[in-house]
mmCIF file of C-alpha atoms and ligand atoms in Angstrom:
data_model
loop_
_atom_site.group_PDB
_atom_site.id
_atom_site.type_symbol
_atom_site.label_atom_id
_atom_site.label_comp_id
_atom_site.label_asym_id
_atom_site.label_seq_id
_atom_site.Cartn_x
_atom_site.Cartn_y
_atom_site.Cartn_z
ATOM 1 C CA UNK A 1 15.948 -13.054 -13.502
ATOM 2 C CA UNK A 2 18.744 -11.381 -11.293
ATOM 3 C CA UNK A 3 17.202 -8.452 -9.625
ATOM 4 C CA UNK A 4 19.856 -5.943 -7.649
ATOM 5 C CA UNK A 5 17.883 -4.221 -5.262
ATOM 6 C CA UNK A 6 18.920 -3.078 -1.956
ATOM 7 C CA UNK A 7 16.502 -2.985 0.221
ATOM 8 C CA UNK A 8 14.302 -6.483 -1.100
ATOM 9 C CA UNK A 9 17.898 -8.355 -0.315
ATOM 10 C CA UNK A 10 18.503 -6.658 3.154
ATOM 11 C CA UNK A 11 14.859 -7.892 3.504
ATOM 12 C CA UNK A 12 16.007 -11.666 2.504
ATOM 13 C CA UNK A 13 19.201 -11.658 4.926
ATOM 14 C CA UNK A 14 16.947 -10.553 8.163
ATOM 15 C CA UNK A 15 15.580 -14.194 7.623
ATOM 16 C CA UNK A 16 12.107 -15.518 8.425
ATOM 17 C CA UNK A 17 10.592 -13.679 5.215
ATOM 18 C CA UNK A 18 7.038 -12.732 6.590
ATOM 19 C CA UNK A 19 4.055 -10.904 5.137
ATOM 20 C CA UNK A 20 6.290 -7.639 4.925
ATOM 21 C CA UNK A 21 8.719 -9.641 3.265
ATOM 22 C CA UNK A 22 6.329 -10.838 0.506
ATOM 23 C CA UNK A 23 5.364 -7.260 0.237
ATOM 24 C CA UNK A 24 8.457 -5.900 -0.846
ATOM 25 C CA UNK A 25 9.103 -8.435 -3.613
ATOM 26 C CA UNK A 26 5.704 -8.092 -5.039
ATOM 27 C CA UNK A 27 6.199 -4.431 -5.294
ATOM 28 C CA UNK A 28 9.184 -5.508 -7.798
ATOM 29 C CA UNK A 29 6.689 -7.353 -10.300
ATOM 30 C CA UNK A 30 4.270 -4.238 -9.870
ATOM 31 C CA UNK A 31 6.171 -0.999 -10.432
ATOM 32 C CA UNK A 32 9.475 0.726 -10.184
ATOM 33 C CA UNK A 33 9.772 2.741 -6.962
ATOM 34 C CA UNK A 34 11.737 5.553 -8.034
ATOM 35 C CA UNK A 35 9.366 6.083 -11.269
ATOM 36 C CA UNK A 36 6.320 6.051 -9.455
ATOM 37 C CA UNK A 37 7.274 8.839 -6.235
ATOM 38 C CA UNK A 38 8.364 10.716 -9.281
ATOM 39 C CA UNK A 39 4.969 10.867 -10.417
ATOM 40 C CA UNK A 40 3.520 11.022 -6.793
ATOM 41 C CA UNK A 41 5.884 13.757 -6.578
ATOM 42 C CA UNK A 42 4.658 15.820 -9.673
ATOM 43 C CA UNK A 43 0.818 15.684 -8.235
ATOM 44 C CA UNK A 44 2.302 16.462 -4.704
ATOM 45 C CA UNK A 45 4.071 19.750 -6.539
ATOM 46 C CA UNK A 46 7.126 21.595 -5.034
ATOM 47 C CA UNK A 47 8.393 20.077 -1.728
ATOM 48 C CA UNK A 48 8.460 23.475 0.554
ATOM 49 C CA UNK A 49 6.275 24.065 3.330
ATOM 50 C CA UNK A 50 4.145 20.816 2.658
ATOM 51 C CA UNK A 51 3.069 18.377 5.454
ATOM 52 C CA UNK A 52 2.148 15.166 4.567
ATOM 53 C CA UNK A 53 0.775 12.140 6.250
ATOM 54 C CA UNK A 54 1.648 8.511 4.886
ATOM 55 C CA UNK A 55 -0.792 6.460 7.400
ATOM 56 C CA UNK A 56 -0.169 3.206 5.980
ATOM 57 C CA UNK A 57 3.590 3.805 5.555
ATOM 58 C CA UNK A 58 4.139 -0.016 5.586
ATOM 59 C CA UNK A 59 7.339 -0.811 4.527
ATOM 60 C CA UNK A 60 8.634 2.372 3.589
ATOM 61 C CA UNK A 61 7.100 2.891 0.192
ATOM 62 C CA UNK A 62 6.558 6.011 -0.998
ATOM 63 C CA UNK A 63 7.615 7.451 2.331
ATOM 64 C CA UNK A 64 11.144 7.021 1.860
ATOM 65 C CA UNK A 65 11.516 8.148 -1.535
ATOM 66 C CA UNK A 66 9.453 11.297 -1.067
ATOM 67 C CA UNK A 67 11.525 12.374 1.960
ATOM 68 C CA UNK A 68 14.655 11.504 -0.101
ATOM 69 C CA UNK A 69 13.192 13.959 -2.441
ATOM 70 C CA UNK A 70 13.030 16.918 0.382
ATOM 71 C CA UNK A 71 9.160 16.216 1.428
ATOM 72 C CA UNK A 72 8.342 16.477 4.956
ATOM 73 C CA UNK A 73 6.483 13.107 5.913
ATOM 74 C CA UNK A 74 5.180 11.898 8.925
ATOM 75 C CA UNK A 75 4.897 8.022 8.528
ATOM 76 C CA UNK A 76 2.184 5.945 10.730
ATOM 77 C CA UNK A 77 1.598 1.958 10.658
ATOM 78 C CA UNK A 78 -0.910 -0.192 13.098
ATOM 79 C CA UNK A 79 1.642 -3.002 12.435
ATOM 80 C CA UNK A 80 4.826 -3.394 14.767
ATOM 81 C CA UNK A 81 5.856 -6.231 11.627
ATOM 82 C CA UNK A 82 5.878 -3.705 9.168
ATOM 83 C CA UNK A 83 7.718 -1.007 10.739
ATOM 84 C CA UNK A 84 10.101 -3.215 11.259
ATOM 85 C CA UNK A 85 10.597 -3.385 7.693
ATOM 86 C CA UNK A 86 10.481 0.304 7.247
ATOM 87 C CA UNK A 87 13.386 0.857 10.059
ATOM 88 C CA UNK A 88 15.643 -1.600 8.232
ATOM 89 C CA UNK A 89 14.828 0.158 4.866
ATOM 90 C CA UNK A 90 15.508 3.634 6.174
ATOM 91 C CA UNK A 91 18.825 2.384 7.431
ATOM 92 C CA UNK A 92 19.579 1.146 4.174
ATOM 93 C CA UNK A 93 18.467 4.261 2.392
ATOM 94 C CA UNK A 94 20.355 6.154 5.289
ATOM 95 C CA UNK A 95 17.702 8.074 6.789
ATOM 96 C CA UNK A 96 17.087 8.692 10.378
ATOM 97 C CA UNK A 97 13.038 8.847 9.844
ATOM 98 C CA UNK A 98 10.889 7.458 12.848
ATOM 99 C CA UNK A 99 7.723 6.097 11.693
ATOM 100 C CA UNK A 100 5.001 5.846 14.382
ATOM 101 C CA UNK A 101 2.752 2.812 15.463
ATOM 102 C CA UNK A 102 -0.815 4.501 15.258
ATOM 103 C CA UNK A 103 -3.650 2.765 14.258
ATOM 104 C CA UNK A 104 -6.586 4.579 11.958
ATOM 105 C CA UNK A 105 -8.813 4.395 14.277
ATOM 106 C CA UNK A 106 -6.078 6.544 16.831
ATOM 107 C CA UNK A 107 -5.358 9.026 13.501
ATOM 108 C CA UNK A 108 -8.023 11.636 14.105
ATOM 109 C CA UNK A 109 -7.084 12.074 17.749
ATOM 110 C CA UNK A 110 -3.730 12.930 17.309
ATOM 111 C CA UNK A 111 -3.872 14.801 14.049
ATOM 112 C CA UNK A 112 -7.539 15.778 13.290
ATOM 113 C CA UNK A 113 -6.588 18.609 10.433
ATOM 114 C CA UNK A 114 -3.050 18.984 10.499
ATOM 115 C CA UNK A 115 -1.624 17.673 7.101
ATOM 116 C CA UNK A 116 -1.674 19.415 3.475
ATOM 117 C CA UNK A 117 -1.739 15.899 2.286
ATOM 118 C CA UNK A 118 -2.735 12.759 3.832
ATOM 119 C CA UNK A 119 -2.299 9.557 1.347
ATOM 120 C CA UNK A 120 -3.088 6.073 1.535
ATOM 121 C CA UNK A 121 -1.698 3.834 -1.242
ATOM 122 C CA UNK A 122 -0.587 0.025 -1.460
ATOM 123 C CA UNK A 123 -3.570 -1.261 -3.080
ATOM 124 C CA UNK A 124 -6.333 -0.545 -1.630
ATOM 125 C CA UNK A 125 -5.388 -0.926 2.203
ATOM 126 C CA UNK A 126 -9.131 -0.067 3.309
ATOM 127 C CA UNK A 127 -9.865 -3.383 2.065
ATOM 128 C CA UNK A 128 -7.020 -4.641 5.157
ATOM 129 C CA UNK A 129 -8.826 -2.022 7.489
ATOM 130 C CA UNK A 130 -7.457 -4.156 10.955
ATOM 131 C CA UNK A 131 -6.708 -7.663 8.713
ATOM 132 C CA UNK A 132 -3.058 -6.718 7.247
ATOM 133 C CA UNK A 133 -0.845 -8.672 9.794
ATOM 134 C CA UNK A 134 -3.138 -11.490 10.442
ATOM 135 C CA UNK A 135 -5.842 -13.324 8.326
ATOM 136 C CA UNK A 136 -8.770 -11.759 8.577
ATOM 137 C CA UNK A 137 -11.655 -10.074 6.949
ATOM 138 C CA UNK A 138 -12.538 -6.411 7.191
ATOM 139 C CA UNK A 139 -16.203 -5.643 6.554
ATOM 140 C CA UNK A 140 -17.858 -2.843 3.898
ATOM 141 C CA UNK A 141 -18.489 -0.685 7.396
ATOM 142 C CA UNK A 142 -14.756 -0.460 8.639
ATOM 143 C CA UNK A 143 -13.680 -0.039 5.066
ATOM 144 C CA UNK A 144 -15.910 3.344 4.969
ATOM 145 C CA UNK A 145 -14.858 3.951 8.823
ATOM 146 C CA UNK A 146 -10.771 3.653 8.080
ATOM 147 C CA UNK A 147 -11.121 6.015 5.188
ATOM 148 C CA UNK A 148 -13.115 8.489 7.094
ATOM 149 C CA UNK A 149 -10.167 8.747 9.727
ATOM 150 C CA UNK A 150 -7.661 9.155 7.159
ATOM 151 C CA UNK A 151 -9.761 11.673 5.621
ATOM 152 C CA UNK A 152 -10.114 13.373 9.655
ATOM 153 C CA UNK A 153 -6.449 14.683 9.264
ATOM 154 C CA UNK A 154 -5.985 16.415 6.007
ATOM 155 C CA UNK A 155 -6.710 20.456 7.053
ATOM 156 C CA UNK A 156 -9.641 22.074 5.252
ATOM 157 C CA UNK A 157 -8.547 22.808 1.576
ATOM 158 C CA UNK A 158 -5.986 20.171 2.339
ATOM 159 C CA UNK A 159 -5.647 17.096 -0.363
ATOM 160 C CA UNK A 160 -6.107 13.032 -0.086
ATOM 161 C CA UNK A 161 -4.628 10.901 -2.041
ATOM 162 C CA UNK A 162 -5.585 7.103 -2.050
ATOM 163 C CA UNK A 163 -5.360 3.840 -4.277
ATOM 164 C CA UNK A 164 -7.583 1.108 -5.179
ATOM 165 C CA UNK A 165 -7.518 -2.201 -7.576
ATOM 166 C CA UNK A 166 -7.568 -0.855 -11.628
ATOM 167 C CA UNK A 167 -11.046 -0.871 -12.645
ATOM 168 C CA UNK A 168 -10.367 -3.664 -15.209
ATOM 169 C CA UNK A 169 -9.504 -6.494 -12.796
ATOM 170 C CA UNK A 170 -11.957 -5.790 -10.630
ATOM 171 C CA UNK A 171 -13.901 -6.441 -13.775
ATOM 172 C CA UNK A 172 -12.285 -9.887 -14.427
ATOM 173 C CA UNK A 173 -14.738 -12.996 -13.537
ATOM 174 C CA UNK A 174 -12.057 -15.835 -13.772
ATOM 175 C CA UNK A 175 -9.394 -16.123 -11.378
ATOM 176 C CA UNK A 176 -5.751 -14.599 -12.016
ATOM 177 C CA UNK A 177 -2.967 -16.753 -11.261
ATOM 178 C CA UNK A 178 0.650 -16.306 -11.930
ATOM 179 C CA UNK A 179 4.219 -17.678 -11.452
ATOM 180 C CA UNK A 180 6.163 -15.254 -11.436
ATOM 181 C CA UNK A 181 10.235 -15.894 -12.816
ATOM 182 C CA UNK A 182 12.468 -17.758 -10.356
ATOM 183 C CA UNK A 183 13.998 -14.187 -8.884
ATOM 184 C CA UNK A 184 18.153 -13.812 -7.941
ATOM 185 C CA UNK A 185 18.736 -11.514 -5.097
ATOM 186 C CA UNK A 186 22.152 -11.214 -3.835
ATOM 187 C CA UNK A 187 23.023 -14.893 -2.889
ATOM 188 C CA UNK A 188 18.986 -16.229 -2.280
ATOM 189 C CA UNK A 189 16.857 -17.690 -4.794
ATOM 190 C CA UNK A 190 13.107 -16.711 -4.720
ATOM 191 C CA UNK A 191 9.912 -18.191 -6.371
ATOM 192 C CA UNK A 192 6.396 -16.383 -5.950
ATOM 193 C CA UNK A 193 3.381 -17.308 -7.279
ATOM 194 C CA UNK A 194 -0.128 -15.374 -6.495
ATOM 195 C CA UNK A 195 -3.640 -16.525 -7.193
ATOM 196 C CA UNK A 196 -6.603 -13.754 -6.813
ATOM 197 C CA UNK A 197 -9.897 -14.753 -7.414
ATOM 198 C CA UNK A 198 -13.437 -12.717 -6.386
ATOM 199 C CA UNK A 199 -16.178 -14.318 -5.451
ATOM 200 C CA UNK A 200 -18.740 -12.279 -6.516
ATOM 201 C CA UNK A 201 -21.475 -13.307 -4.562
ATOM 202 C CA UNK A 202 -20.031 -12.752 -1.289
ATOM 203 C CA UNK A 203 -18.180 -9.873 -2.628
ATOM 204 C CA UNK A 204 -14.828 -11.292 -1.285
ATOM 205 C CA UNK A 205 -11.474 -10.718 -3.165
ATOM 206 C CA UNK A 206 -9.027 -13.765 -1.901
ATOM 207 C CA UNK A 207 -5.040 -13.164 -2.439
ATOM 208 C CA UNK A 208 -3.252 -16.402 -1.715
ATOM 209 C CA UNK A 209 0.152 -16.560 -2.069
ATOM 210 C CA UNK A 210 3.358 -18.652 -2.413
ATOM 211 C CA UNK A 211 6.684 -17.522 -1.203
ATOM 212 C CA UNK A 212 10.093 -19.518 -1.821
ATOM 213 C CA UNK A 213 13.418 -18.432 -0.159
ATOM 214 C CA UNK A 214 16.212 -20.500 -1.301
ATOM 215 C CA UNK A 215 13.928 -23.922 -0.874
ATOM 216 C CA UNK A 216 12.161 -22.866 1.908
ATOM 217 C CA UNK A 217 8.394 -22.459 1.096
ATOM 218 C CA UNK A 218 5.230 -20.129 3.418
ATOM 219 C CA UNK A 219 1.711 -19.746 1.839
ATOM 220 C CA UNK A 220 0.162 -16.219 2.529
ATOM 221 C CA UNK A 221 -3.480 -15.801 2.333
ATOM 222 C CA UNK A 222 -5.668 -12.394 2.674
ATOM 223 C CA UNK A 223 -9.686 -12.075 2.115
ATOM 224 C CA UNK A 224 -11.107 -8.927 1.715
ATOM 225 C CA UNK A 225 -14.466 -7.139 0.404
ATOM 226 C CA UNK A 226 -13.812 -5.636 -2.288
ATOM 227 C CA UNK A 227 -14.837 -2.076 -3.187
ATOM 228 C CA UNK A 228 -16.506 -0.838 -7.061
ATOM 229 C CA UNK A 229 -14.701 2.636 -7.669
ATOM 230 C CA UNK A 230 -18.236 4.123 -7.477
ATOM 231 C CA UNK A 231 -18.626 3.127 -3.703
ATOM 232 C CA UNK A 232 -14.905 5.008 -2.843
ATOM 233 C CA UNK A 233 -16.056 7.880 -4.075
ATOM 234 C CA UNK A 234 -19.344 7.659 -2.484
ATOM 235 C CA UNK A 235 -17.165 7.384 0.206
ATOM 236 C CA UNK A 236 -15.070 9.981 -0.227
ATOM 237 C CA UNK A 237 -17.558 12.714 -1.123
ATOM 238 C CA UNK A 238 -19.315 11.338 2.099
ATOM 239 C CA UNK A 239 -16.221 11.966 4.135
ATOM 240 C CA UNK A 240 -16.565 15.679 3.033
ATOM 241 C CA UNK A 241 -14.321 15.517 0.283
ATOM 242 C CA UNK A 242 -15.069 17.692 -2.598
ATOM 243 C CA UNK A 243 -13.416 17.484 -6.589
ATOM 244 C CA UNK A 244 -13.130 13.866 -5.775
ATOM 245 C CA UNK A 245 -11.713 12.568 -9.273
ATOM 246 C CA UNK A 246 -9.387 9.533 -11.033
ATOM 247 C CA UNK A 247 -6.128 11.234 -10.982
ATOM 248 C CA UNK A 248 -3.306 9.112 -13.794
ATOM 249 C CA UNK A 249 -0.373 9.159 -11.548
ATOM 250 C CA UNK A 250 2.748 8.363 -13.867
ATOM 251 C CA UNK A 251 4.466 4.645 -12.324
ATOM 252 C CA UNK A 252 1.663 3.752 -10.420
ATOM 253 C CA UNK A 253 -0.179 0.212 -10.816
ATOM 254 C CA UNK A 254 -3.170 0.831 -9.032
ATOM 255 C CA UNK A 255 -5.747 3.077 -9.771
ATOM 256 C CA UNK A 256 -5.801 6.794 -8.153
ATOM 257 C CA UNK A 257 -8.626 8.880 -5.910
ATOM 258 C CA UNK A 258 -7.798 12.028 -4.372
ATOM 259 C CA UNK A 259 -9.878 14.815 -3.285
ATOM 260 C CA UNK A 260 -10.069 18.389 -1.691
ATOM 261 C CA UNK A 261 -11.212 18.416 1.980
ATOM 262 C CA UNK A 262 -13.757 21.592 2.026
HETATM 263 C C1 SAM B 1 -0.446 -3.266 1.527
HETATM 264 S S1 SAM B 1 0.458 -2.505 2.841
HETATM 265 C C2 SAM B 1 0.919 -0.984 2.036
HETATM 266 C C3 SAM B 1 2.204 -0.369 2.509
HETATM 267 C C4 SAM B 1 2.741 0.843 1.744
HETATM 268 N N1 SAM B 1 1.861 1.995 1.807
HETATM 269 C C5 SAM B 1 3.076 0.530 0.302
HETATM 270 O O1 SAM B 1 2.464 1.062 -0.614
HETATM 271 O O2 SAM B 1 3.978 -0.274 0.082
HETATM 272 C C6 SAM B 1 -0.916 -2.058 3.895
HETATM 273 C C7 SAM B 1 -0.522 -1.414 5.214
HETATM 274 O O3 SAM B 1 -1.691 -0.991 5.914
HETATM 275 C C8 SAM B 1 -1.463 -1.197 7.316
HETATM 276 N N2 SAM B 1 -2.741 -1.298 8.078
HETATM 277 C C9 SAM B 1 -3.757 -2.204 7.899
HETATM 278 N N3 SAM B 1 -4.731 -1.998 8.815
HETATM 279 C C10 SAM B 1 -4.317 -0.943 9.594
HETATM 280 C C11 SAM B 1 -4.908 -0.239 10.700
HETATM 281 N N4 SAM B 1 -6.102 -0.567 11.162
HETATM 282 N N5 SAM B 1 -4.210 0.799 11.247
HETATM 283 C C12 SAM B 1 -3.011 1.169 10.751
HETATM 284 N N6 SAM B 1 -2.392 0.535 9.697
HETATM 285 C C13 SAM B 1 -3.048 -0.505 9.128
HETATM 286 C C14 SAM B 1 -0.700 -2.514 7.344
HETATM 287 O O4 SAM B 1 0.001 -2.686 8.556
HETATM 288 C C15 SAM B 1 0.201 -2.395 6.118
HETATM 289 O O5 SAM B 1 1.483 -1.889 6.430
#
């Protein structure tokens, strides 16, 4: 499968594919980027006068694409490895935005109340709260905490907008495994397969996967707890927020939550 995509190959000639790395090419398999920040651009509405917070800005995506589409967003990440992917992307989208290193846990300081939007998408990155960049495992408490700062900076009557795993795998009892098609990028070669599996009585998802760059393999694994959609909106309505519903966003994979701050 030959796959012409800017950014993912820019990604491949930096060398030393890392987490970020693996990111980026997942996000191929998963969705079309342009699609879905036109249908995160349709519940966002008309562009003018609206300040939005991306606080897990990653890689760039949907930062990037909104602010090519006129929005005004502020981009945070707690990872100095990601942003590093988001600077190259911007260059190669040929934008001068500067994301920010701030971690959640800094958010409410710096912006307590300031944003008409504050979102929070890439599958669920609560269930990362402080393990993203390095294996770890983030409990059911910092799960509810990170949301809560997220939640700190949208201004009263202000929106949130957040993702989480679609109700149906979280459903699924056997474990998901996939090779994915030997990709062409430019000149590499990449092969990427993914197991998730969720152990149900510990309540820990486990993502482990394989990444191939021109016959160079690196394993990737991530635990997490994993969250029912009935706890986030516990959570959510416990953060304060109010008309806390599934929203269908057109493009996206995951499922959506967003909310009204009161
Ligand atoms: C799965 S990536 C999603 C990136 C992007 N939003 C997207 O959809 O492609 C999760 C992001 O959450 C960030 N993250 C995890 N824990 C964090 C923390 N405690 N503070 C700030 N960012 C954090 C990671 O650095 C990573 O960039």
């Amino acid at each position: 499968m030959t796959f012409s995509d800017a950014r993912v190959e820019a990604a491949l000639d930096a060398g030393d594919p890392d987490i970020g790395t693996l990111w980026e090419l997942c996000m191929l398999f998963e969705f079309d980027r342009e699609e879905t920040a036109d249908g995160i651009a349709r519940w966002l509405g008309p562009a003018e006068g609206l300040s939005i917070l991306d606080c897990a800005c990653g890689s760039g995506f949907p930062a990037l694409e909104l602010i090519r589409r006129g929005y005004d967003v502020t981009c945070t990440d707690g990872s100095e490895l990601m942003l590093a992917h988001f600077r190259r992307n911007a260059g190669v989208e040929g934008l001068g935005v500067r994301p920010e290193l701030v971690l959640w846990e800094d958010l409410p300081r710096r912006y307590a109340g300031q944003f008409d939007v504050v979102m929070n998408r890439g599958g669920g990155n609560y269930i990362y709260a402080g393990a993203w960049d390095e294996e770890g495992l983030a409990d059911q408490s910092a799960m509810a905490e990170a949301i809560g700062q997220w939640v700190a900076c949208v201004r009263p009557g202000g929106r949130f907008y957040v993702d989480i795993t679609r109700a149906e795998d979280l459903e699924r009892r056997e474990e998901q495994s996939v090779v994915h098609p030997t990709l062409r990028i430019g000149r590499h070669t990449v092969d990427i397969a993914e197991t998730i599996s969720i152990d149900r009585s510990s309540g820990i998802r486990t993502w482990w996967s394989s990444l191939t760059v021109d016959g160079t393999e690196r394993t990737f694994q991530r635990r997490s707890r994993y969250l029912r959609h009935d706890q986030l909106v516990d959570i959510l309505e416990g953060c304060g927020l109010t008309d806390v519903r599934k929203t269908p966003v057109r493009g996206e994979y995951y499922d959506i939550y967003t909310g009204v701050r009161a």
